[in-house]
Amino acid sequence: MPAVQDTIDRVRKIDVDQYKYGFQTEIAVDKAPKGLSEDIIRFISAKKDEPSWMLEWRLEAYRRWLTLEEPTWARVNYPKIDFQDIYYYAAPKSTPGPTSLSDVDPEILKVYEKLGIPLKEQEILAGVQKTDASDLEEPSDNVYKSGRVAVDAVFDSVSVVTTFKKELAQAGVIFCSISEAIREHPELVQKYLGSVVPTSDNFYATLNSAVFTDGSFVFVPKGVRCPMELSTYFRMNEKNTGQFERTLIIAEEGAYVSYLEGCTAPQRDENQLHAAVVELVALDDAEIKYSTVQNWYPGDAEGKGGIYNFVTKRGDCRGHRSKISWTQVETGSAITWKYPSCILRGDDSSGEFYSIAVSNGYQQVDSGTKMIHLGKNTSSRIISKGIAAGFSQNTYRGQVSAHRKATNARNFTNCDSLLIGDQCGAHTVPYMEAKNSTAQFEHEATTSKISEDQKFYVMQRGIPEEEAIALIVNGFVKDVIQQLPMEFAVEAQKLIGISLEGSVG
Amino acid sequence: MLEIRNLHARIVDDGTEIIRGLNLTVKAGEVAAIMGPNGSGKSTLSYILAGREDYEVTEGDILYNGQSILEMDPAERATSGIFLAFQYPMEIPGVATMEFLKVAMNEQRKARGQEPLKIPEFLKRVKEAAASLSMDMAMLKRPLNVGFSGGEKKRAEILQMKLLEPKLCVLDETDSGLDIDALKIVSDGVNALRAPDRAFLVITHYQRLLEHIVPDSVHVLYRGQVIKSGDKSLALDLEANGYAGVIGEAA
Ligand SMILES: Nc1ncnc2c1ncn2[C@@H]1O[C@H](COP(=O)(O)OP(=O)(O)O)[C@@H](O)[C@H]1O
Ligand SMILES: [Mg+2]
């Protein structure tokens, strides 16, 4: 396990403060005035040069949002958010929209460099092939062979650059910021936007629909296998600014795409709000793999600051035999409220949810999935690994339901929780509902503690305590890590190690 | 190499004293057998040597190469060359045996200021060691000890010992759960490691193991003390007459 080795090195370098992405960057910004109103929405829409239908859509969502109450059912506690005390738009001044790399503010490029996100295509092309212990393992089929990843970089409210656009275009793949898609591909956006997560869906999704500022758009046409991994990297830089990104991915008949999402934010004492909406549409025989490594700032050791992460992610297996797979590694945020879900509408469609949620310090995680079986012979699989340390609370919340017509719906759920220390909590809240007698649902759940016996055994081989725990934890999450594309798998293992730093002793 | 002086130790949780004034000296190159009835404190002694926190030393000292090791944590002790082959090895789900070996070997190298092993060199060493213990490489891809049979677990312990090249090897009932063939393989493995600068503490119930690993000294542990020491003939005597005589003598 090379990552353990790396984790150790990394952790050593970070002394008191464990969050290495906490730096701030001084960049001239263009901001909307604080607060939310129809005028602010008009301001955002105008900044983005949007067609009038888009503005109307936003305003309708806003009016709806005014009638909604913030949900309270999740097992998370936080002071009431003042939605008028947030900036809803912040854009680096020099970058009015996605441009070529040479137009991007060098300060922003430096940020991505610090974060280790390659934006220069030639560097990515030169991509160093890993030569670690992975050759000891059976290569899994999800390993992305060519080692190239196209990146869309979103900085606060705008996408600053998208790489490999030309090459993707040759394959017929559209990969751009959602703002650009609204201008350049309005027919596609109008057809699919809000078709999976309607504007009226829930409090945060409705808010997002009103004020979303940027995000990524992916369209993979019929029969095309996207020639490379696509990825968006979200960075929240500005103080008191909400990030409301909107991502829309469409895979037409027989298409395949694998998409990665990564996020970080500077370390600040104030809480910052992140309310994203992600919609996936898979038509007949299409497959979408969506992976997230979420590492928003979690707050300090006393629980001060950190990101509130209220996210609505949903995939619609609209076509027959379509497949949507969510994989998430959640290590950051003060509060996580997130349930990537699948609507299994097409016959023989399948949905997967693989999750690792790590909480430490005073983090609160309430995450899980919904698998809604509507079509015949649909199947779903849920593997959730929750790891709680420090004073954190970690809840898995899942819903599996089979509609009356969903004959032979099958689900397998496995939720394992691992506790480190005795001040933290892990909770499992599964809902199962079958309106069809042929449905077969299977549920397994375990909660365990890292045993002293195990830790002693590992340490007896000369492995120091922190590394021993990282090793045991990485073993615990292995099933999920294996689902990630290789680049992210290594990163994810490191992150888990770093997140658990300070959890022992 | 190892000098245990008037060692007293108790269970942290409930204060029960398990080791009660134990004295034992093992020289470099020596193979010392520890025998004794169930519950006399043999495993506890091995845990205390390895630094397990469930036990608290209240009196006495453990000197390893002349230095007290009481303040060292288990990883530090391991790195300094103390190895314990567990009576009941732990399962580590999701961590391939091979990966575990690599992390352990490289952690120890790092602590000694050595470079990590290059993959081909690492693989070569593992392959050789596994072959000498008649272990299948396919097994090493499986998570450590998970679903291993009793005998496989014991072999995996000896494999780790071979690869980590410790100086003080403590074997806790490595013979239990082994059939005759496996016992032979494991014993040969241990014998191959015998060296002038390496000592062994072989904990066992049976003379059987000592026919293969011939000890230089035999010590009887009872109620947390060494009540009798002798040469290999003591083990034969115990086998023939049981512990009762020795215990009676000491009482
Ligand atoms: N952690 C512990 N908690 C409770 N009792 C223990 C613990 N460790 C050892 N003991 C007790 O100490 C005694 C010695 O045990 P052990 O060292 O395992 O003996 P042996 O290996 O010689 O059979 C036994 O009575 C055992 O139950
Ligand atoms: Mg024992």
Tab-separated table of C-alpha atoms in Angstrom, chain B residues 26-33 158 161-162 165-169 171 186-202 209-218 232:
chain	number	residue	atom	x	y	z
B	26	VAL	CA	18.665	-15.475	27.220
B	27	LYS	CA	21.994	-15.072	25.471
B	28	ALA	CA	22.571	-14.204	21.823
B	29	GLY	CA	22.474	-17.377	19.746
B	30	GLU	CA	20.487	-19.227	22.390
B	31	VAL	CA	17.218	-21.060	21.933
B	32	ALA	CA	15.297	-20.978	25.204
B	33	ALA	CA	12.126	-23.020	25.572
B	158	ILE	CA	7.021	-17.450	10.352
B	161	MET	CA	9.632	-13.421	10.895
B	162	LYS	CA	11.887	-14.544	8.064
B	165	GLU	CA	14.934	-10.654	10.238
B	166	PRO	CA	14.480	-9.894	13.923
B	167	LYS	CA	17.116	-10.468	16.606
B	168	LEU	CA	14.873	-11.714	19.378
B	169	CYS	CA	12.164	-14.085	18.190
B	171	LEU	CA	7.259	-17.898	19.306
B	186	VAL	CA	7.874	-24.446	10.256
B	187	SER	CA	10.637	-25.922	12.436
B	188	ASP	CA	13.014	-26.037	9.491
B	189	GLY	CA	12.149	-22.420	8.867
B	190	VAL	CA	13.028	-21.509	12.430
B	191	ASN	CA	16.206	-23.586	12.432
B	192	ALA	CA	17.366	-21.882	9.259
B	193	LEU	CA	17.207	-18.605	11.138
B	194	ARG	CA	19.302	-19.773	14.044
B	195	ALA	CA	22.373	-17.569	14.165
B	196	PRO	CA	24.999	-16.477	16.691
B	197	ASP	CA	23.468	-12.997	16.925
B	198	ARG	CA	19.849	-14.132	17.197
B	199	ALA	CA	17.981	-15.543	20.173
B	200	PHE	CA	14.693	-17.471	20.366
B	201	LEU	CA	12.134	-17.772	23.085
B	202	VAL	CA	10.052	-20.781	22.129
B	209	LEU	CA	8.276	-29.172	18.801
B	210	LEU	CA	11.512	-29.369	20.762
B	211	GLU	CA	12.481	-32.492	18.872
B	212	HIS	CA	12.638	-30.312	15.802
B	213	ILE	CA	13.848	-27.099	17.348
B	214	VAL	CA	16.335	-28.356	19.864
B	215	PRO	CA	16.607	-25.873	22.743
B	216	ASP	CA	19.729	-24.826	24.617
B	217	SER	CA	17.747	-24.218	27.780
B	218	VAL	CA	14.305	-25.072	29.119
B	232	LYS	CA	16.727	-30.070	26.984
